[in-house]
Amino acid sequence: MIDRPETEENAARPAPSCTLVLFGITGDLVHRLLMPALYNLARWKRLPVDFAIVGVSRSEISVEQLRNDLSQALQRYTAAKSEEAKLEAFEQNAWERVVHQLTYVSGHVDDPATYKTLLECLNKRKPDTGGNVLFYLAVAPQFFAPIVRRIGEAGLAREGQGAWRRIVIEKPFGRDLASAKALNRTTLQVFREDQIFRMDHFLGKETVQNILAFRFGNGLFEPLWNRDRIDHVQITVAETVGVERRGAFYDVTGALRDMVPNHLMQLFSMVAMEPPISFGADALRDKKQEVLMVVRPLLESAAADYAVRGQYEGGAVGGRAMQSYRKEPNVDPASRTETYAALRLEIDNWRWAGVPFYLRTGKAMRARSTEIAIRFKEAPLAIFCGTAVKQCVPNWLVLQIQPNEGISLQFGAKVPGPDLKLSAVKMGFLYKEYFNTSPSTGYETLIYDAMLGDATLFQRADNIEAGWRLIQPLLDAWADSQSILASYPAGSAGPCEAERLLARDGRAWRPT
Ligand code: BG6
């Protein structure tokens, strides 16, 4: 994990020399996030001193044209002034440190000739970069396995004379348990587990990394973190955006696959896991795995009892009209794909038995908010007998992942005056009030860690499969054309059916 450079001394810790091979260099992910992240790393002096980038893609463009496109994209992003800006004002020197390292291989990723050219390219850079290579698959998921195979056949995964070879694989890692297992098998035939970095970009978020720092770095909270004190947990990832230009991908994916076995499972396992013995990659991933293994299995036949799915209708989000999901470009007009998913999980261990975890995620929701909300058990009311207090104020501890990153604690306080009345009040911590963080994409830490060989913030093969195994019965249940698909207006809090999921347990979602 990067501690951002605030002093020159901090700044002088570049990653080891290497070549970064970016498959999909002309694509959206590289323009929007990876190049800006490399640029930020250059500004923070974290890029290797001896560094090269080799872009690979089908497009027949010159390296000058590619550099030009990437420069223009970066300048657009540095000029963007939104609250969520990921970059500071454009710094020519830092960008040149990135863009001047770039060479380009044009070729199809399933053509052995591409890898021959790539090998020549890597051999040329070997004296500078020590033969260390980080492959990064920023391509559509159907190309993951073919690229891995071709890398293997061309002998490019072989490590020699102290040099390392590693691979970063983007999300989605499979589309169900069987395909995730197959991709793990293919990848593990070519690379060892410690060479593979499976990406979940939520782990690059400071607020996600802070879940463990908060839980295990404070004497106050851990003793309360269990079924004795906690009533239930709500994990929400609500987005205001619709499917934007991703209709073709999204319509065969849906909210459950897109968000739950990966991003929501990360949040879930970090809240629910037992303390690891260290922040070492395997110590941490073992504990995440253990908690996923003791989640009570979901039953395909009982999906309606623990899960709700919905699709947005036309509506308005933040005052702007939004058309219904079925009218979005590249979406089947009769689509039954869910844009909202909610589910209830239970963990069968001593810490959590009897404490439900409610998870929900949706597109085109009223407000953008990713939060983990922990509701504590209520205090007994008897002492207030004969006063105006008819109910105690619920205690909520809320880890706000984004936006307005921070943590708040709600508790009851006496309303000043002669009568005894309670009111809900809040203590809050906001990152922006305490830390002078520079804007970032969240990918900086992940790229830097992969260059260092630190897999703490990446998914192990078994973690990936555990996420898919958990939701597979629900995927199967929802694949049935008779299964219920609720609807909700764009700009709302989701379908009413999701309210009922909690109402049945005598609980309610927090307002989004
Ligand atoms: C991606 C999903 O993995 O995460 C998108 O495919 C989603 O559908 C995105 O919008 C959310 O990430 P973030 O960082 O914008 O919260």
Coordinates of C-alpha atoms and ligand atoms in Angstrom, one line a residue:
M1 CA 0.0 0.0 0.0
I2 CA 1.4 3.4 -0.9
D3 CA 1.9 6.0 1.7
R4 CA 1.6 9.1 -0.4
P5 CA 4.7 11.2 -0.7
E6 CA 4.5 14.2 1.5
T7 CA 8.2 14.7 1.9
E8 CA 11.0 14.2 -0.6
E9 CA 12.4 11.4 1.6
N10 CA 9.1 9.5 1.2
A11 CA 9.0 10.1 -2.4
A12 CA 12.3 8.4 -3.2
R13 CA 11.0 4.9 -3.2
P14 CA 10.6 3.9 -6.8
A15 CA 9.4 0.5 -7.9
P16 CA 12.0 -2.0 -9.2
S17 CA 13.1 -1.7 -12.9
C18 CA 10.7 -3.4 -15.2
T19 CA 8.8 -3.3 -18.5
L20 CA 5.1 -2.9 -18.3
V21 CA 3.3 -4.7 -21.2
L22 CA -0.1 -3.2 -21.6
F23 CA -2.5 -5.4 -23.6
G24 CA -5.4 -3.2 -24.8
I25 CA -3.3 0.1 -24.8
T26 CA -5.8 1.8 -27.2
G27 CA -8.8 1.0 -24.9
D28 CA -10.9 3.0 -22.5
L29 CA -9.4 1.6 -19.3
V30 CA -5.9 2.5 -20.3
H31 CA -6.9 6.1 -21.3
R32 CA -9.2 6.8 -18.4
L33 CA -7.4 5.1 -15.5
L34 CA -4.1 3.3 -16.2
M35 CA -2.2 6.1 -17.9
P36 CA -3.5 8.7 -15.4
A37 CA -2.3 6.3 -12.6
L38 CA 1.1 5.9 -14.2
Y39 CA 1.3 9.7 -14.5
N40 CA 0.5 10.1 -10.8
L41 CA 3.1 7.5 -10.0
A42 CA 5.6 9.5 -12.0
R43 CA 4.6 12.7 -10.1
W44 CA 5.1 10.8 -6.8
K45 CA 8.5 9.4 -8.0
R46 CA 7.2 5.9 -7.6
L47 CA 7.9 4.7 -11.2
P48 CA 10.9 2.5 -11.7
V49 CA 14.0 4.5 -12.6
D50 CA 14.6 2.1 -15.5
F51 CA 11.2 1.7 -16.9
A52 CA 9.6 0.8 -20.3
I53 CA 6.0 0.4 -21.5
V54 CA 5.1 -1.8 -24.4
G55 CA 1.6 -1.3 -25.6
V56 CA -0.1 -4.1 -27.5
S57 CA -3.3 -3.7 -29.6
R58 CA -4.8 -4.6 -32.9
S59 CA -5.0 -1.0 -34.1
E60 CA -2.7 -0.1 -36.9
I61 CA -1.4 3.2 -35.6
S62 CA 2.0 4.7 -35.2
V63 CA 3.6 5.0 -31.8
E64 CA 3.6 8.8 -32.3
Q65 CA -0.2 8.7 -32.9
L66 CA -0.7 6.6 -29.8
R67 CA 1.4 8.9 -27.7
N68 CA -0.6 11.8 -29.0
D69 CA -3.9 10.2 -28.2
L70 CA -2.8 9.3 -24.7
S71 CA -1.5 12.8 -24.1
Q72 CA -4.7 14.4 -25.2
A73 CA -6.7 12.1 -23.0
L74 CA -4.5 12.9 -20.0
Q75 CA -4.8 16.6 -20.6
R76 CA -8.5 16.3 -20.8
Y77 CA -8.6 14.5 -17.4
T78 CA -6.2 17.0 -15.8
A79 CA -8.4 19.8 -17.0
A80 CA -11.5 18.2 -15.5
K81 CA -12.5 20.1 -12.3
S82 CA -15.1 17.8 -10.8
E83 CA -15.1 17.0 -7.1
E84 CA -14.1 13.5 -8.1
A85 CA -11.1 14.6 -10.2
K86 CA -8.4 12.0 -10.3
L87 CA -5.5 14.2 -11.3
E88 CA -3.9 17.5 -10.4
A89 CA -2.9 20.2 -12.9
F90 CA -1.0 18.8 -15.9
E91 CA 2.8 18.5 -15.3
Q92 CA 4.7 18.1 -18.5
N93 CA 7.8 16.6 -16.9
A94 CA 5.9 13.8 -15.1
W95 CA 3.9 12.9 -18.2
E96 CA 7.1 12.8 -20.3
R97 CA 8.6 10.3 -17.9
V98 CA 5.6 8.1 -18.8
V99 CA 5.0 8.7 -22.5
H100 CA 8.6 8.7 -23.6
Q101 CA 9.0 5.1 -22.3
L102 CA 6.3 3.9 -24.6
T103 CA 6.8 1.6 -27.6
Y104 CA 4.0 -0.1 -29.5
V105 CA 3.4 -3.6 -30.9
S106 CA 0.5 -3.8 -33.3
G107 CA -1.0 -7.3 -33.7
H108 CA -3.8 -9.6 -32.8
V109 CA -3.6 -11.0 -29.3
D110 CA -4.3 -14.5 -30.6
D111 CA -1.5 -14.4 -33.3
P112 CA 1.8 -16.0 -32.4
A113 CA 3.6 -13.4 -34.5
T114 CA 2.5 -10.7 -32.1
Y115 CA 4.4 -12.4 -29.3
K116 CA 7.5 -12.9 -31.5
T117 CA 7.6 -9.1 -32.0
L118 CA 6.9 -8.6 -28.3
L119 CA 9.8 -10.9 -27.4
E120 CA 12.1 -8.9 -29.7
C121 CA 10.9 -5.7 -28.0
L122 CA 11.4 -7.1 -24.5
N123 CA 14.9 -8.3 -25.4
K124 CA 15.9 -4.8 -26.6
R125 CA 14.8 -3.3 -23.2
K126 CA 16.4 -6.1 -21.2
P127 CA 19.7 -4.5 -20.3
D128 CA 17.8 -1.5 -18.8
T129 CA 14.9 -3.2 -17.1
G130 CA 16.8 -6.3 -15.9
G131 CA 14.4 -8.6 -17.8
N132 CA 11.5 -8.0 -15.3
V133 CA 8.2 -7.9 -17.0
L134 CA 4.7 -7.0 -15.7
F135 CA 2.0 -8.1 -18.2
Y136 CA -1.3 -6.2 -17.8
L137 CA -4.4 -7.5 -19.4
A138 CA -6.6 -4.4 -19.9
V139 CA -8.7 -6.2 -22.6
A140 CA -12.2 -7.7 -22.9
P141 CA -12.5 -10.8 -20.8
Q142 CA -12.8 -13.2 -23.7
F143 CA -9.1 -12.4 -24.5
F144 CA -7.7 -13.3 -21.0
A145 CA -7.2 -17.0 -21.6
P146 CA -5.9 -16.7 -25.2
I147 CA -3.4 -14.1 -24.2
V148 CA -2.2 -16.2 -21.2
R149 CA -1.8 -19.2 -23.4
R150 CA 0.1 -17.3 -26.1
I151 CA 2.4 -15.8 -23.4
G152 CA 3.1 -19.3 -22.2
E153 CA 3.7 -20.7 -25.7
A154 CA 6.1 -17.9 -26.5
G155 CA 8.1 -18.6 -23.3
L156 CA 7.5 -15.1 -22.0
A157 CA 6.3 -16.2 -18.6
R158 CA 9.7 -17.9 -17.9
E159 CA 11.8 -16.2 -15.2
G160 CA 15.5 -16.4 -15.6
Q161 CA 18.6 -15.1 -13.7
G162 CA 16.8 -13.2 -11.0
A163 CA 14.3 -11.6 -13.3
W164 CA 10.6 -11.8 -12.6
R165 CA 7.5 -12.2 -14.8
R166 CA 4.1 -11.3 -13.4
I167 CA 0.6 -10.8 -14.8
V168 CA -2.3 -8.5 -13.8
I169 CA -5.7 -9.7 -14.9
E170 CA -8.6 -7.2 -14.8
K171 CA -12.1 -7.9 -13.7
P172 CA -14.4 -9.7 -14.6
F173 CA -12.5 -12.9 -13.7
G174 CA -15.1 -15.4 -15.1
R175 CA -18.8 -15.0 -15.3
D176 CA -19.7 -17.9 -13.0
L177 CA -18.0 -20.5 -10.9
A178 CA -17.2 -22.9 -13.8
S179 CA -15.6 -20.1 -16.0
A180 CA -13.7 -18.7 -13.1
K181 CA -12.2 -22.1 -12.4
A182 CA -11.4 -22.6 -16.0
L183 CA -9.6 -19.3 -16.2
N184 CA -7.7 -20.1 -13.0
R185 CA -6.6 -23.4 -14.5
T186 CA -5.4 -21.8 -17.7
T187 CA -3.5 -19.1 -15.9
L188 CA -2.0 -21.5 -13.4
Q189 CA -0.7 -23.7 -16.2
V190 CA 1.5 -20.7 -17.3
F191 CA 2.2 -18.7 -14.2
R192 CA 2.6 -19.6 -10.5
E193 CA 0.1 -18.2 -8.1
D194 CA 2.6 -15.7 -6.7
Q195 CA 3.1 -14.3 -10.3
I196 CA -0.7 -13.7 -10.7
F197 CA -2.4 -10.4 -9.7
R198 CA -6.1 -10.6 -10.0
M199 CA -7.5 -7.1 -9.9
D200 CA -10.4 -5.8 -7.9
H201 CA -10.1 -2.0 -8.1
F202 CA -12.1 -1.5 -4.9
L203 CA -9.0 -2.7 -3.1
G204 CA -7.1 0.3 -4.5
K205 CA -9.5 2.7 -2.6
E206 CA -8.0 4.2 0.5
T207 CA -11.3 3.9 2.4
V208 CA -11.4 0.1 1.6
Q209 CA -7.9 -0.4 2.8
N210 CA -8.8 1.6 5.9
I211 CA -11.4 -1.0 6.9
L212 CA -8.7 -3.2 8.3
A213 CA -6.7 -0.3 9.8
F214 CA -9.8 0.9 11.5
R215 CA -10.8 -2.5 12.8
F216 CA -7.4 -3.7 13.9
G217 CA -5.5 -0.5 14.6
N218 CA -7.9 0.7 17.4
G219 CA -8.5 -0.9 20.7
L220 CA -12.0 0.5 20.9
F221 CA -13.9 -1.2 18.1
E222 CA -12.7 -4.8 17.9
P223 CA -14.3 -5.9 21.2
L224 CA -17.7 -4.6 19.9
W225 CA -17.3 -6.3 16.5
N226 CA -19.5 -9.4 17.1
R227 CA -22.9 -10.9 17.6
D228 CA -23.0 -9.7 21.2
R229 CA -23.1 -6.1 20.2
I230 CA -24.0 -5.9 16.6
D231 CA -27.6 -6.3 15.4
H232 CA -26.9 -6.3 11.6
V233 CA -24.8 -4.9 8.9
Q234 CA -25.8 -3.2 5.6
I235 CA -23.5 -2.9 2.7
T236 CA -24.6 -0.5 -0.1
V237 CA -23.0 0.3 -3.4
A238 CA -25.5 2.7 -5.0
E239 CA -24.7 4.4 -8.3
T240 CA -26.5 7.2 -10.0
V241 CA -25.2 6.3 -13.5
G242 CA -27.1 4.0 -15.8
V243 CA -25.2 1.6 -18.0
E244 CA -23.8 4.4 -20.1
R245 CA -22.0 3.1 -23.2
R246 CA -21.6 -0.4 -21.8
G247 CA -25.1 -1.8 -22.7
A248 CA -23.7 -4.8 -24.7
F249 CA -21.5 -5.9 -21.8
Y250 CA -24.0 -5.1 -19.1
D251 CA -26.9 -6.8 -20.6
V252 CA -25.2 -10.2 -20.5
T253 CA -23.7 -9.4 -17.1
G254 CA -26.2 -7.7 -14.7
A255 CA -25.8 -6.2 -11.3
L256 CA -25.2 -9.5 -9.5
R257 CA -22.2 -10.6 -11.6
D258 CA -20.9 -7.1 -12.1
M259 CA -20.7 -6.1 -8.4
V260 CA -21.4 -8.8 -5.9
P261 CA -18.8 -11.7 -6.1
N262 CA -16.1 -9.1 -6.4
H263 CA -16.5 -5.6 -5.0
L264 CA -19.3 -6.3 -2.5
M265 CA -17.6 -9.5 -1.4
Q266 CA -14.4 -7.6 -0.7
L267 CA -16.2 -5.1 1.6
F268 CA -18.1 -8.0 3.2
S269 CA -15.1 -10.1 3.9
M270 CA -13.1 -7.2 5.2
V271 CA -15.8 -6.4 7.7
A272 CA -16.5 -9.9 8.7
M273 CA -13.0 -11.6 8.7
E274 CA -11.1 -12.6 11.7
P275 CA -7.9 -10.7 12.5
P276 CA -5.0 -11.9 10.3
I277 CA -1.6 -12.5 11.9
S278 CA -0.1 -9.8 9.7
F279 CA -0.9 -7.7 6.5
G280 CA 1.1 -10.3 4.5
A281 CA -0.7 -11.3 1.3
D282 CA -1.4 -14.8 2.3
A283 CA -2.2 -14.1 6.0
L284 CA -4.8 -11.6 4.9
R285 CA -6.2 -13.7 2.0
D286 CA -6.5 -16.8 4.3
K287 CA -8.7 -14.9 6.6
K288 CA -10.9 -13.5 3.9
Q289 CA -11.2 -17.0 2.5
E290 CA -12.2 -18.5 5.9
V291 CA -15.1 -16.2 6.3
L292 CA -16.4 -16.8 2.8
M293 CA -16.3 -20.5 3.5
V294 CA -18.6 -20.2 6.5
V295 CA -21.3 -18.1 4.9
R296 CA -24.5 -20.2 5.1
P297 CA -24.9 -21.6 1.5
L298 CA -27.7 -19.9 -0.5
L299 CA -30.3 -22.3 -1.9
E300 CA -31.4 -22.0 -5.5
S301 CA -34.9 -23.1 -4.6
A302 CA -35.3 -20.4 -1.9
A303 CA -33.8 -17.4 -3.8
A304 CA -37.0 -15.3 -3.3
D305 CA -36.5 -15.6 0.5
Y306 CA -33.1 -14.0 0.6
A307 CA -32.6 -12.0 -2.6
V308 CA -34.4 -9.4 -4.7
R309 CA -33.5 -8.2 -8.2
G310 CA -34.8 -5.2 -10.1
Q311 CA -34.5 -3.3 -13.3
Y312 CA -34.8 0.5 -13.6
E313 CA -37.7 2.1 -15.5
G314 CA -37.6 5.6 -16.8
G315 CA -37.3 8.4 -14.2
A316 CA -35.1 11.2 -13.2
V317 CA -31.7 11.2 -11.4
G318 CA -30.6 14.4 -9.8
G319 CA -33.2 16.3 -11.9
R320 CA -32.1 14.8 -15.2
A321 CA -34.4 12.5 -17.1
M322 CA -33.2 9.0 -17.5
Q323 CA -34.7 6.5 -19.9
S324 CA -35.6 3.0 -18.9
Y325 CA -32.9 0.3 -19.0
R326 CA -34.5 -1.5 -21.9
K327 CA -34.2 1.6 -24.0
E328 CA -30.5 2.0 -23.4
P329 CA -28.2 1.5 -26.4
N330 CA -27.2 -2.1 -27.1
V331 CA -29.7 -3.5 -24.5
D332 CA -32.3 -6.0 -25.6
P333 CA -35.7 -4.2 -25.5
A334 CA -37.2 -7.2 -23.7
S335 CA -34.1 -7.6 -21.4
R336 CA -34.6 -9.4 -18.1
T337 CA -31.2 -8.4 -16.8
E338 CA -31.1 -6.9 -13.3
T339 CA -29.7 -3.5 -12.7
Y340 CA -30.3 -3.8 -8.9
A341 CA -29.6 -6.7 -6.6
A342 CA -30.1 -7.1 -2.9
L343 CA -29.4 -10.1 -0.7
R344 CA -29.2 -11.3 2.8
L345 CA -26.2 -13.4 4.0
E346 CA -25.6 -15.2 7.3
I347 CA -22.3 -16.3 8.6
D348 CA -22.2 -19.5 10.6
N349 CA -19.4 -18.8 13.0
W350 CA -19.0 -17.8 16.7
R351 CA -18.5 -14.1 15.9
W352 CA -21.5 -13.7 13.6
A353 CA -24.1 -16.4 14.0
G354 CA -27.5 -14.7 14.0
V355 CA -26.3 -11.4 12.6
P356 CA -27.6 -10.8 9.1
F357 CA -25.5 -9.0 6.5
Y358 CA -27.7 -7.2 3.9
L359 CA -26.0 -6.3 0.6
R360 CA -27.4 -4.1 -2.2
T361 CA -26.2 -2.5 -5.3
G362 CA -27.9 -0.7 -8.1
K363 CA -27.6 1.6 -11.1
A364 CA -29.7 4.7 -11.7
M365 CA -30.3 5.1 -7.9
R366 CA -31.3 8.3 -6.2
A367 CA -27.8 9.0 -4.8
R368 CA -24.3 7.8 -5.3
S369 CA -23.1 6.1 -2.1
T370 CA -20.9 3.2 -1.1
E371 CA -21.1 2.6 2.6
I372 CA -20.8 -0.1 5.2
A373 CA -23.3 0.6 8.0
I374 CA -23.1 -1.3 11.3
R375 CA -26.1 -1.2 13.4
F376 CA -25.5 -1.9 17.1
K377 CA -28.0 -3.6 19.4
E378 CA -30.4 -1.2 21.2
A379 CA -30.0 -0.3 24.8
P380 CA -32.7 -1.6 27.2
L381 CA -35.5 1.0 27.5
A382 CA -36.7 0.3 31.1
I383 CA -34.6 3.1 32.7
F384 CA -36.5 5.6 30.6
C385 CA -39.9 4.5 31.8
G386 CA -42.0 7.5 32.8
T387 CA -40.0 9.8 30.5
A388 CA -40.8 11.1 27.0
V389 CA -38.3 8.6 25.6
K390 CA -40.3 5.8 23.9
Q391 CA -37.4 4.4 21.9
C392 CA -33.6 4.6 22.1
V393 CA -31.7 6.1 19.3
P394 CA -30.1 3.5 17.1
N395 CA -26.3 3.4 17.1
W396 CA -24.9 3.3 13.6
L397 CA -21.2 3.2 12.8
V398 CA -20.9 4.1 9.1
L399 CA -17.8 3.6 7.0
Q400 CA -18.4 5.9 4.0
I401 CA -16.3 4.5 1.2
Q402 CA -17.3 7.1 -1.4
P403 CA -18.1 9.9 -1.9
N404 CA -17.6 12.1 1.2
E405 CA -15.1 9.6 2.4
G406 CA -15.1 9.2 6.1
I407 CA -16.5 7.5 9.2
S408 CA -19.4 8.5 11.4
L409 CA -21.0 7.3 14.6
Q410 CA -24.6 8.0 15.5
F411 CA -25.7 7.9 19.1
G412 CA -28.4 9.4 21.2
A413 CA -27.9 12.6 23.3
K414 CA -30.2 14.4 25.7
V415 CA -32.0 17.2 24.1
P416 CA -31.2 20.3 26.2
G417 CA -34.2 21.3 28.4
P418 CA -36.1 20.3 31.4
D419 CA -37.6 17.1 29.9
L420 CA -35.7 13.9 29.2
K421 CA -35.7 13.5 25.5
L422 CA -33.2 11.8 23.2
S423 CA -32.1 12.9 19.8
A424 CA -29.8 11.3 17.3
V425 CA -26.5 13.1 17.0
K426 CA -23.4 12.2 15.0
M427 CA -19.6 12.3 15.4
G428 CA -17.8 12.3 12.1
F429 CA -14.4 12.1 10.5
L430 CA -13.9 13.2 6.9
Y431 CA -10.7 12.3 5.1
K432 CA -10.6 15.7 3.4
E433 CA -10.5 17.5 6.8
Y434 CA -7.6 15.5 8.1
F435 CA -5.5 14.4 5.3
N436 CA -3.9 16.3 2.5
T437 CA -4.4 13.6 -0.1
S438 CA -3.7 14.3 -3.7
P439 CA -6.3 13.2 -6.3
S440 CA -5.8 9.7 -7.6
T441 CA -7.5 6.9 -9.7
G442 CA -7.1 4.2 -7.1
Y443 CA -5.0 2.2 -9.6
E444 CA -1.7 3.8 -8.5
T445 CA -1.3 1.6 -5.4
L446 CA -2.3 -1.5 -7.3
I447 CA 0.2 -1.0 -10.2
Y448 CA 2.9 -0.1 -7.8
D449 CA 2.2 -3.1 -5.6
A450 CA 2.2 -5.5 -8.6
M451 CA 5.7 -4.1 -9.5
L452 CA 6.9 -4.7 -6.0
G453 CA 5.4 -8.2 -6.0
D454 CA 3.0 -7.5 -3.1
A455 CA -0.2 -9.3 -3.6
T456 CA -2.0 -8.1 -0.5
L457 CA -4.5 -6.1 -2.4
F458 CA -5.1 -8.7 -5.1
Q459 CA -7.4 -11.8 -5.2
R460 CA -6.0 -15.3 -4.8
A461 CA -7.5 -18.1 -7.0
D462 CA -9.5 -19.5 -4.1
N463 CA -10.8 -16.1 -3.1
I464 CA -12.2 -15.6 -6.6
E465 CA -13.8 -19.0 -6.7
A466 CA -15.3 -18.6 -3.2
G467 CA -17.1 -15.4 -4.3
W468 CA -18.6 -17.1 -7.4
R469 CA -19.4 -20.3 -5.4
L470 CA -21.4 -18.3 -3.0
I471 CA -23.6 -16.6 -5.6
Q472 CA -23.8 -19.4 -8.1
P473 CA -27.2 -20.7 -6.7
L474 CA -28.6 -17.2 -7.1
L475 CA -27.2 -16.9 -10.7
D476 CA -28.9 -20.2 -11.4
A477 CA -32.2 -19.2 -9.8
W478 CA -32.2 -15.9 -11.7
A479 CA -31.4 -17.6 -15.0
D480 CA -34.9 -19.1 -14.9
S481 CA -37.2 -17.0 -17.1
Q482 CA -40.0 -17.4 -14.6
S483 CA -38.0 -15.8 -11.7
I484 CA -39.3 -12.5 -10.4
L485 CA -37.8 -9.3 -11.8
A486 CA -39.0 -6.2 -9.9
S487 CA -38.8 -2.7 -11.3
Y488 CA -37.9 0.7 -9.8
P489 CA -38.0 4.2 -11.2
A490 CA -34.6 5.6 -12.1
G491 CA -33.7 8.0 -9.3
S492 CA -35.4 6.0 -6.6
A493 CA -34.0 3.9 -3.7
G494 CA -34.6 0.7 -5.6
P495 CA -37.5 -1.7 -5.8
C496 CA -40.1 -1.9 -2.9
E497 CA -39.5 -5.6 -2.8
A498 CA -36.0 -4.9 -1.4
E499 CA -37.7 -3.0 1.4
R500 CA -39.7 -6.1 2.2
L501 CA -36.6 -8.2 2.4
L502 CA -35.6 -6.3 5.5
A503 CA -39.1 -5.6 6.8
R504 CA -39.6 -9.3 7.2
D505 CA -36.8 -9.2 9.7
G506 CA -38.3 -6.1 11.4
R507 CA -35.5 -3.9 9.9
A508 CA -35.2 -1.2 7.2
W509 CA -32.6 -0.1 4.8
R510 CA -30.9 3.2 5.6
P511 CA -32.0 5.9 3.3
T512 CA -29.7 6.4 0.4
Ligands
BG6_1 C1 -16.9 -1.8 -12.1 C2 -18.3 -2.2 -12.6 O1 -16.2 -2.9 -11.7 O2 -17.1 -1.0 -10.9 C3 -19.1 -0.9 -12.9 O3 -18.1 -2.9 -13.8 C4 -19.2 0.0 -11.7 O4 -20.4 -1.3 -13.4 C5 -17.8 0.3 -11.2 O5 -19.8 1.2 -12.1 C6 -17.9 1.0 -9.9 O6 -16.6 1.4 -9.5 P1 -16.4 2.8 -8.8 O7 -14.9 2.8 -8.5 O8 -16.8 3.8 -9.8 O9 -17.2 2.8 -7.6

